[in-house]
XYZ file of C-alpha atoms in Angstrom:
452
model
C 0.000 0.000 0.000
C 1.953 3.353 -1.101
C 2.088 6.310 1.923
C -1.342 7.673 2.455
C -0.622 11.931 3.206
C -2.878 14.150 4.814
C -4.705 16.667 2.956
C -2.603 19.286 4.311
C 0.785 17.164 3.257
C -0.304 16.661 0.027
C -0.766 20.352 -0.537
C 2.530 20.678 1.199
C 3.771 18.327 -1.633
C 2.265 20.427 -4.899
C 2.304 23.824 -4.139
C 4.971 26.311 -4.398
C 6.297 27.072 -0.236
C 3.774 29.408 1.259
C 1.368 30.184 -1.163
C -1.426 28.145 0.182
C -4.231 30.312 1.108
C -7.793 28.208 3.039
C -10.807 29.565 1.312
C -13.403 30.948 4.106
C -15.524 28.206 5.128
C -19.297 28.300 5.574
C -22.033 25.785 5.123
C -25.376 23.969 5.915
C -26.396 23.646 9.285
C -26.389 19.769 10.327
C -29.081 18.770 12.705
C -28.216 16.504 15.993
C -26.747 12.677 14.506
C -27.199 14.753 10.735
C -30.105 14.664 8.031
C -30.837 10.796 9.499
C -30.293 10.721 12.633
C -27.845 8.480 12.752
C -26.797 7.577 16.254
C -23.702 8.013 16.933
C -23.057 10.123 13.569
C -21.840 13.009 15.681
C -19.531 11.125 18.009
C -17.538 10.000 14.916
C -17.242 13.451 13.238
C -15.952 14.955 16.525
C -13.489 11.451 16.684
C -12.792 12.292 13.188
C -11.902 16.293 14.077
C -9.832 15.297 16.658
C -7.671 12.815 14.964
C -6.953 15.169 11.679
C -7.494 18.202 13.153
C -10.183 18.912 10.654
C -13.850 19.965 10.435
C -14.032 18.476 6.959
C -13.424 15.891 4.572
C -11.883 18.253 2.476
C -9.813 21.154 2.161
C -10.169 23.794 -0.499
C -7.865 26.704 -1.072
C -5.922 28.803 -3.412
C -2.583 28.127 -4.220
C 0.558 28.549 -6.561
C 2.073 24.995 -8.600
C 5.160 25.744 -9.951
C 4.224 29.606 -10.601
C 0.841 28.836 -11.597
C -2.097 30.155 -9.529
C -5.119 27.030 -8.865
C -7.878 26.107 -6.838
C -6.881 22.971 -4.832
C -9.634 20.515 -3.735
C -7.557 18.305 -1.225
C -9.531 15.248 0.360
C -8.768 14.516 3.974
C -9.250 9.830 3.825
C -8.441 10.448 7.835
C -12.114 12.575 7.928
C -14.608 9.204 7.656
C -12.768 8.119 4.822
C -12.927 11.224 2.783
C -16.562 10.468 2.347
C -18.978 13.336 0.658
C -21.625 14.177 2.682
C -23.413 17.922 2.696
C -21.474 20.048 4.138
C -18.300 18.447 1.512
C -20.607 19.486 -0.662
C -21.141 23.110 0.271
C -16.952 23.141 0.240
C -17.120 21.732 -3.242
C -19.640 24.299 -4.591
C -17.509 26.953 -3.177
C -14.019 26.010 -4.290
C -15.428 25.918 -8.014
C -17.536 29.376 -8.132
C -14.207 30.791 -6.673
C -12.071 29.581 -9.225
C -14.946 30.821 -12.367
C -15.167 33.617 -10.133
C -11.445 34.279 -10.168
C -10.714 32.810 -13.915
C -8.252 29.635 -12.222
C -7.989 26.099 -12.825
C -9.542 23.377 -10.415
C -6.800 20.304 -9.035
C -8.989 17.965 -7.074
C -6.084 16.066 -5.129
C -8.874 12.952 -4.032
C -8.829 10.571 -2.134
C -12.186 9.146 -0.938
C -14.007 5.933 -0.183
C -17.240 7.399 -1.651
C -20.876 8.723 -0.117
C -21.046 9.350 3.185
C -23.550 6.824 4.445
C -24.599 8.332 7.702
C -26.144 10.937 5.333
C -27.500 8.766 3.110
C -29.086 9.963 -0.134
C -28.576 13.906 0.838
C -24.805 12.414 0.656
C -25.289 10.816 -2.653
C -26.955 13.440 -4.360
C -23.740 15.647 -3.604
C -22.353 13.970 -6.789
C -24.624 15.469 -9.013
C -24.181 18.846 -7.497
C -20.491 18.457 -8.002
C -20.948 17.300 -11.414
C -23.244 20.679 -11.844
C -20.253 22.671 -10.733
C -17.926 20.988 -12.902
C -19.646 21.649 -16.230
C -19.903 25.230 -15.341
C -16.542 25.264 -14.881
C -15.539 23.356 -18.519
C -18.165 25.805 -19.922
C -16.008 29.024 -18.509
C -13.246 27.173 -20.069
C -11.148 26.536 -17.184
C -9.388 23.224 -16.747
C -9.572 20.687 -14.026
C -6.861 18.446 -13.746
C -7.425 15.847 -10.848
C -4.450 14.022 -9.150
C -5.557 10.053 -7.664
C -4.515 9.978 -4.396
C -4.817 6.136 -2.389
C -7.757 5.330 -2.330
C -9.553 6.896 -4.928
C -13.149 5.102 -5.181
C -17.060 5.755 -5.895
C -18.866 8.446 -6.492
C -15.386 10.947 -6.191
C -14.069 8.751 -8.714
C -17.010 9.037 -10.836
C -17.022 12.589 -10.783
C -14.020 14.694 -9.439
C -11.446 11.985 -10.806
C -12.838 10.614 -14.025
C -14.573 13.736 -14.535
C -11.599 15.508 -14.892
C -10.422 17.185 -18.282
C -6.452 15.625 -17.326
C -6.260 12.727 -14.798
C -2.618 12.063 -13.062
C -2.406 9.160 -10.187
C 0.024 8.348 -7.599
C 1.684 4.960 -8.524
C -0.254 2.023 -6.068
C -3.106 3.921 -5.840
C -6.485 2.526 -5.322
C -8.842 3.554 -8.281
C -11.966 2.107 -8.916
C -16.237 2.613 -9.011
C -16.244 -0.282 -6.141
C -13.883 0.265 -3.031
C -12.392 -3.005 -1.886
C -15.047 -4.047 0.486
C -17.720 -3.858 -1.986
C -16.215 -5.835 -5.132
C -16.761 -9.490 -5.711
C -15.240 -11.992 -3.807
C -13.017 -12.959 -6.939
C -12.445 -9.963 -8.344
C -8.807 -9.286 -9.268
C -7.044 -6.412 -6.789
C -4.572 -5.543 -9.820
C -7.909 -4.348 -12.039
C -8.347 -1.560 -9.251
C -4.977 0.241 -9.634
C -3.866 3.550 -10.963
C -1.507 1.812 -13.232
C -4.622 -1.011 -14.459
C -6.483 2.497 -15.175
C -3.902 3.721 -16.970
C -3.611 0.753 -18.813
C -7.064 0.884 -19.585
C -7.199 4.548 -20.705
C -8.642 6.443 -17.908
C -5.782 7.689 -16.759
C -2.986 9.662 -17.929
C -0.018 9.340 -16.309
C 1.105 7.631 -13.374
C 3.582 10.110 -11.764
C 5.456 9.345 -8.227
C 4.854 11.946 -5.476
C 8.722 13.057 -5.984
C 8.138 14.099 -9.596
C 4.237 15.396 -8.796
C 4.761 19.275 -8.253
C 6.983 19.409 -11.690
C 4.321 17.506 -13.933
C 1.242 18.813 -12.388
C 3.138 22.917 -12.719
C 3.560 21.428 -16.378
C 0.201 20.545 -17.029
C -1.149 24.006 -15.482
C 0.798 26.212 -17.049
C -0.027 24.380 -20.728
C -3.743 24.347 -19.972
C -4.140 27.922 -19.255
C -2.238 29.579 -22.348
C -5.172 30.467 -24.692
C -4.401 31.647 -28.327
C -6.291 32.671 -31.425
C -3.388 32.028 -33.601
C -3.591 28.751 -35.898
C -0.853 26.239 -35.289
C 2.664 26.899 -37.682
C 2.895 24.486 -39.915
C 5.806 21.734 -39.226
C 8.834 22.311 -41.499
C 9.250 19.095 -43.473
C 11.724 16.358 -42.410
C 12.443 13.904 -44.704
C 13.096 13.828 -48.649
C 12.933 17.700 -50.554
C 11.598 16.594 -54.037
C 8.763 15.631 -54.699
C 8.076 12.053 -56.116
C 7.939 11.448 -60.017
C 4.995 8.317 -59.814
C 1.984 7.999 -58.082
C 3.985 4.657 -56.767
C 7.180 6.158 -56.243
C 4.904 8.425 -53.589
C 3.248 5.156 -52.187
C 6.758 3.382 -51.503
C 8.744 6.776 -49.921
C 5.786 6.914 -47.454
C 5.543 3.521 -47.008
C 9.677 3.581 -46.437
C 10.998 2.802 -42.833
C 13.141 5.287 -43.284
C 10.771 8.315 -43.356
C 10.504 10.383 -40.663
C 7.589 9.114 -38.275
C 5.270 11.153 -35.818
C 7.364 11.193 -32.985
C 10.708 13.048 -34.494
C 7.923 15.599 -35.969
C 7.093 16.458 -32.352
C 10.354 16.353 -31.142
C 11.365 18.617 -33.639
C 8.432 21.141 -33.001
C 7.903 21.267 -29.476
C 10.309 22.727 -26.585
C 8.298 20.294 -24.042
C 5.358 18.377 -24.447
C 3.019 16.085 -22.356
C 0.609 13.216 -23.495
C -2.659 12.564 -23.481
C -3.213 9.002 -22.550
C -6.537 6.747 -23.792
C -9.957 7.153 -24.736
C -12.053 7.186 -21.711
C -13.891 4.271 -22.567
C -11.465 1.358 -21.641
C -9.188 1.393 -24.734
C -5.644 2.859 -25.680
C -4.336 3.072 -29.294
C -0.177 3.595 -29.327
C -0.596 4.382 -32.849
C -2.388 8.171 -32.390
C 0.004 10.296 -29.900
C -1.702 13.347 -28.460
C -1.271 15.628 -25.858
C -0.393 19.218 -25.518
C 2.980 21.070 -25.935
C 4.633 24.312 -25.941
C 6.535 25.860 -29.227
C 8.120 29.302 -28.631
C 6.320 30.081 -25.516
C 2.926 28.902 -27.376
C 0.408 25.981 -26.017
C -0.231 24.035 -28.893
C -2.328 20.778 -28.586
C -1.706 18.140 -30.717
C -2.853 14.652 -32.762
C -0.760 12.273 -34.180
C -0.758 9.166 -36.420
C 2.284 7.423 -35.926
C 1.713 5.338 -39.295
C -0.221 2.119 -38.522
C -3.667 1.241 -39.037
C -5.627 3.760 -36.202
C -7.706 1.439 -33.799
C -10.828 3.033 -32.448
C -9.795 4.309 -29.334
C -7.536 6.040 -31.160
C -10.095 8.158 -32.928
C -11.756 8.640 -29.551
C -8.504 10.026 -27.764
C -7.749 12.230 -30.827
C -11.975 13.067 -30.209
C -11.022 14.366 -26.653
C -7.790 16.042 -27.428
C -9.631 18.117 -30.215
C -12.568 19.051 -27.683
C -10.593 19.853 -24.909
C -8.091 22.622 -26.519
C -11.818 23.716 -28.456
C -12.873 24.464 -24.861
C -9.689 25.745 -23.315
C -9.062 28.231 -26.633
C -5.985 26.163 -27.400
C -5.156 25.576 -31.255
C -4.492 22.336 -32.095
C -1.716 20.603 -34.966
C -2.939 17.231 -36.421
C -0.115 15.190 -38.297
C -1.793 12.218 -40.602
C -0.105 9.239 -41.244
C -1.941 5.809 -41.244
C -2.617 3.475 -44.400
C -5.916 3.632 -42.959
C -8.332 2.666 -40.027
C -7.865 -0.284 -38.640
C -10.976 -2.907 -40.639
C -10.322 -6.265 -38.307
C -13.583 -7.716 -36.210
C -12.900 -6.669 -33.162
C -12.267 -2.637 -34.577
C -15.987 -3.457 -35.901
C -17.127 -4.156 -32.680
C -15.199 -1.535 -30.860
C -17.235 1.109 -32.844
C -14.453 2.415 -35.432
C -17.201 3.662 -37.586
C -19.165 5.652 -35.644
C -15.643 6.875 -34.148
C -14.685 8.473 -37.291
C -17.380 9.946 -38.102
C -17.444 11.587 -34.852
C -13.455 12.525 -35.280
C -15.237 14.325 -38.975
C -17.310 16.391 -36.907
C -15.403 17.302 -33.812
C -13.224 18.812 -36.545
C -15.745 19.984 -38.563
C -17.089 22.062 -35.422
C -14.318 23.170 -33.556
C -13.819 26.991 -33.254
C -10.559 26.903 -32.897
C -8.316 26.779 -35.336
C -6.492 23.162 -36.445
C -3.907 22.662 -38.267
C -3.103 19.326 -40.363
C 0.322 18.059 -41.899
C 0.373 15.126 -43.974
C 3.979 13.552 -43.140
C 3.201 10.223 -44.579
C 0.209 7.617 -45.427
C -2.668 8.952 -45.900
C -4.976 6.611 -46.237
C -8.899 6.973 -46.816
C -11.288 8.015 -44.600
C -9.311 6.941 -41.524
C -6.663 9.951 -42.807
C -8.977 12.256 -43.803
C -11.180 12.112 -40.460
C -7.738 13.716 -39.035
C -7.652 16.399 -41.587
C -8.462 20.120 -41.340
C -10.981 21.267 -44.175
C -9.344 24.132 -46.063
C -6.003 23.812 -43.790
C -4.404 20.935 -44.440
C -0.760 20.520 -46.435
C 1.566 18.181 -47.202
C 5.211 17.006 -47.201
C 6.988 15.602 -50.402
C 7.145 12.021 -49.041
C 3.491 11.526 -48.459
C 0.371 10.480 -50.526
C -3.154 10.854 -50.279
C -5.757 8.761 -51.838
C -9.558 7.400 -51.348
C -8.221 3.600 -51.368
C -4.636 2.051 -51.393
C -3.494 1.207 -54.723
C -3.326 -2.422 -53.848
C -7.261 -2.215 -52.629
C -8.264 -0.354 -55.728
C -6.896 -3.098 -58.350
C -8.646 -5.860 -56.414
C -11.844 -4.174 -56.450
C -11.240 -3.336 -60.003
C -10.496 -7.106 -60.610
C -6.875 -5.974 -61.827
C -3.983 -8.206 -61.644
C -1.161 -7.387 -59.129
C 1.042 -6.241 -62.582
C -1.235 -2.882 -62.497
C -0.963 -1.837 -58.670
C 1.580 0.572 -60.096
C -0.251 2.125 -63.083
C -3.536 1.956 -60.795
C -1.317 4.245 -58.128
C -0.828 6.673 -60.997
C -4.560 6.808 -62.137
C -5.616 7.877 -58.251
C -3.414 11.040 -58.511
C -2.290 10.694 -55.063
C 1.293 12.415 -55.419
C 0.973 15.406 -53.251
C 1.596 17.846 -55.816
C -1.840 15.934 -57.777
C -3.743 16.124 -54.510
C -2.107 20.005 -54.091
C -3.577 20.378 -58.033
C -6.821 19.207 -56.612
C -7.384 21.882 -54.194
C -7.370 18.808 -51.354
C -4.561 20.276 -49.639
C -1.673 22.742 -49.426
C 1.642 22.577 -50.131
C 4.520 22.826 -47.229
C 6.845 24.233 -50.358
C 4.824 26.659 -52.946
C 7.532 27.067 -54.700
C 8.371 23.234 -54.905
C 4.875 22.052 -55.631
C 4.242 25.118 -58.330
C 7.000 23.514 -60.231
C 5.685 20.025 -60.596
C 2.028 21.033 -61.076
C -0.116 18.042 -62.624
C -0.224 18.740 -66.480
C-alpha cells in the first residue's frame, strides 16, 4: 500500500512554499446525529476532528504549482474516509464558483471511499451537485486536472477523478467505481490500480509523489495559455523533391526510413506532455496526443504514428480536439496511417461511428487546427484527421480514397497494375495540391511540378 498523506501534506507536496491560502468556510447547518439521525453520527465526526485536526473531509484553497495560480480541492481519507456528505458538498460548490469567479484552474487532489452513508441519499446526491459545478466550470473554459490519491473510489471517482479534463495518479493507488469491500469476492485487486487504469485509458499518467509538483506545474501552465493564432505548420523532415509516380509516392511513405510522428514532435515542441486513452477502456499507441509548448505557445496536438488507427484512437484524438476547443488552445494534427484499422474486433469496438465523430469534432471546432500530412494517408481513416481548407503536405506523403493495392482488387486488376492503378488515383501530393485537397509545405516546390 503506497504512503497515504494528509490533505494538508499533500498540498505541502504540490504547491509552491507558502502560497497556500484556506478559502473561508461556511455551510449547511447539520441537525443533531445529521439529516438521518444516525446515532452516533456526531460522536464519529468529533473522533474524526480530533484525529486530523479537521472539520471536513476536504480542504479547499488557493494556491501557486510551480508559478501557476489554482484552486486545490484536497480530500482529507483520515475525515470518515474522505466520504462526501453535505457540508463536503457546500466546500465543493464553493471552491469551483471561486475559481470561475477568479478565472483559475480546479486540481482535485482525491482521495475518498465514496458517499457518506450516515447521510444517506442527501450524501449521494452531492455527486450530481459536483458534477453541476464541474460543467460550469468546462463551460467558462477553465481546466480541471485531478491528481488520484490512495484510495480513490465511488462516487469521487465518478465525478471529481474521471470527470476531470487531465487525470494524473500516484503509482499504487487505489482507483476504482467499487472500493475493496464492496467488489466481488473474486475480483482481481490488480484491475483496481492507478496503473490497471492507466492501462485501460482512464488515466494519464502515473507520476510518483517526488516528480508530482513538476508535472502537475507542467500541465497548469499548458492548460491555461489560450491563443487565437492557428498552429505553424511543421517544417518538413524527410526527402525535398517531390516524387515522379503515383507509386514512387506510395513506396517513400511507405519507407521505414521516413521520418515518423514522434521526431515531428520532437522537432516542433520545446516540451510536451501526453494525453493518454480514450475514456472508454481502450488505448491506441498508434495516435500520440497531448499538448505542448513551441516558442512560448500551447499548442495541442494529434498524431498518427503510421499504422492502421484502432478506435480508441479516434476517440482520444476526439477528446484532445474538444478539450483545446474548450480551453481556446489551437491544435496541430499530423496524418499518417494506411488507414483505419478494418479487423472484427475494430468493428465491434465502434471504429465507424468513431470516425465519423473525429469528422465532426473537426468539422465544429472553433478553434483553429492545423493538419500536416507527413506520410500515409490513407482513406477516410486519414482524412477524419484532416483540417478542411487547412491541411498541407510534405513531399514524401500520398493521399488517396483507397490504397493502390485495394483499388486493383476491387477493379479485378492483376497485381502487374498496382503501379499504373497508383498513378490513375493522382495521389502524389503535388496531384492532390492540383486538386485543391490540400496545401503545399513548399509553394515554390509544388508550383513547379504542377499536374499537367
Amino acid at each position: 500500500m503506497p504512503e497515504r498523506l494528509s490533505a494538508r501534506e499533500t498540498l505541502a507536496l504540490v504547491t509552491d512554499d507558502f502560497t497556500f491560502t484556506e478559502l473561508p468556510v461556511s455551510g449547511s447547518d447539520v441537525p443533531p446525529d445529521g439529516p438521518l439521525g444516525w446515532q452516533g453520527y456526531d460522536a464519529s465526526r468529533a473522533r474524526a476532528a480530533e484525529r486530523t485536526g479537521e472539520q471536513e473531509s476536504v480542504v479547499c484553497g488557493t494556491g501557486r504549482v510551480e508559478g501557476t495560480r489554482a484552486v486545490l480541492i484536497a480530500f482529507e481519507f483520515g475525515f470518515l474516509g474522505g466520504s462526501l456528505g453535505v457540508r463536503t458538498g457546500d466546500r465543493l460548490e464553493a471552491a469551483y464558483a471561486y475559481a470561475r469567479e477568479h478565472r483559475l484552474p480546479v486540481v482535485p487532489l482525491v482521495a475518498t471511499g465514496g458517499s457518506r452513508m450516515q447521510e444517506g441519499m442527501l450524501a449521494l446526491t452531492q455527486l450530481q451537485r459536483v458534477a453541476r459545478q464541474s460543467a460550469l466550470t468546462r463551460e467558462a473554459g477553465l481546466a480541471q486536472i485531478a491528481v488520484l490519491r490512495d484510495p480513490t473510489t465511488g462516487g469521487g471517482w465518478a465525478t471529481l477523478g474521471a470527470g476531470a479534463d487531465v487525470t494524473l495518479a500516484l503509482p499504487g493507488a487505489q482507483v476504482g467505481f467499487a472500493g475493496s469491500r464492496v467488489r466481488p469476492a473474486d475480483a482481481d485487486p490488480a484491475a483496481y490500480t492507478a496503473e490497471a487504469q492507466f492501462a485501460a485509458g482512464a488515466v494519464d499518467a502515473v507520476v510518483p509523489p517526488g516528480e508530482l509538483r513538476e508535472v502537475l506545474g507542467r500541465w497548469l501552465r499548458l492548460l491555461t495559455c489560450p491563443s487565437d493564432a492557428p498552429a505553424p505548420v511543421p517544417a518538413p523532415l524527410g526527402a525535398p523533391d517531390l516524387p515522379a509516380t503515383g507509386w514512387e509516392a506510395v513506396s517513400r511513405a511507405r519507407s521505414p526510413q521516413r521520418p515518423r510522428a514522434v521526431a515531428y514532435l520532437d522537432a516542433y515542441f520545446t516540451h510536451r506532455l501526453p494525453l493518454s486513452g480514450d475514456r472508454c477502456g481502450g488505448t491506441d499507441p498508434g495516435m500520440l496526443c497531448g499538448f505542448g509548448e513551441r516558442e512560448g505557445r500551447t499548442i495541442a496536438y494529434a498524431a498518427q504514428d503510421g499504422t492502421a488507427t484502432r478506435p480508441a484512437g479516434y476517440r482520444t484524438a476526439i477528446r484532445l480536439i474538444r478539450l483545446a476547443d474548450r480551453l481556446g488552445i489551437p491544435v496541430l494534427t499530423l496524418v499518417d496511417t494506411p488507414g483505419a484499422a478494418n479487423d472484427a474486433e475494430a468493428e465491434r469496438q465502434g471504429v465507424g461511428a468513431a470516425i465519423a465523430d473525429l469528422f465532426l469534432t473537426v468539422a465544429a471546432a472553433r478553434t483553429p487546427v492545423t493538419t500536416l500530412l507527413i506520410g500515409e494517408g490513407g482513406s477516410g481513416g486519414a482524412l477524419a484527421l484532416a483540417s478542411p481548407g487547412n491541411t498541407w503536405a510534405t513531399p514524401d506523403s500520398y493521399f488517396s480514397v483507397i490504397a493502390p493495392e485495394l483499388a486493383a482488387a476491387i477493379l479485378k486488376r492483376p497485381e502487374t497494375e498496382i503501379e499504373a492503378t497508383a498513378e490513375q488515383l493522382l495521389l502524389r501530393p503535388q496531384d492532390v495540391v492540383a486538386l485543391g485537397v490540400i496545401r503545399p509545405t513548399s509553394p515554390s516546390t509544388f508550383r513547379d511540378n504542377r499536374v499537367d
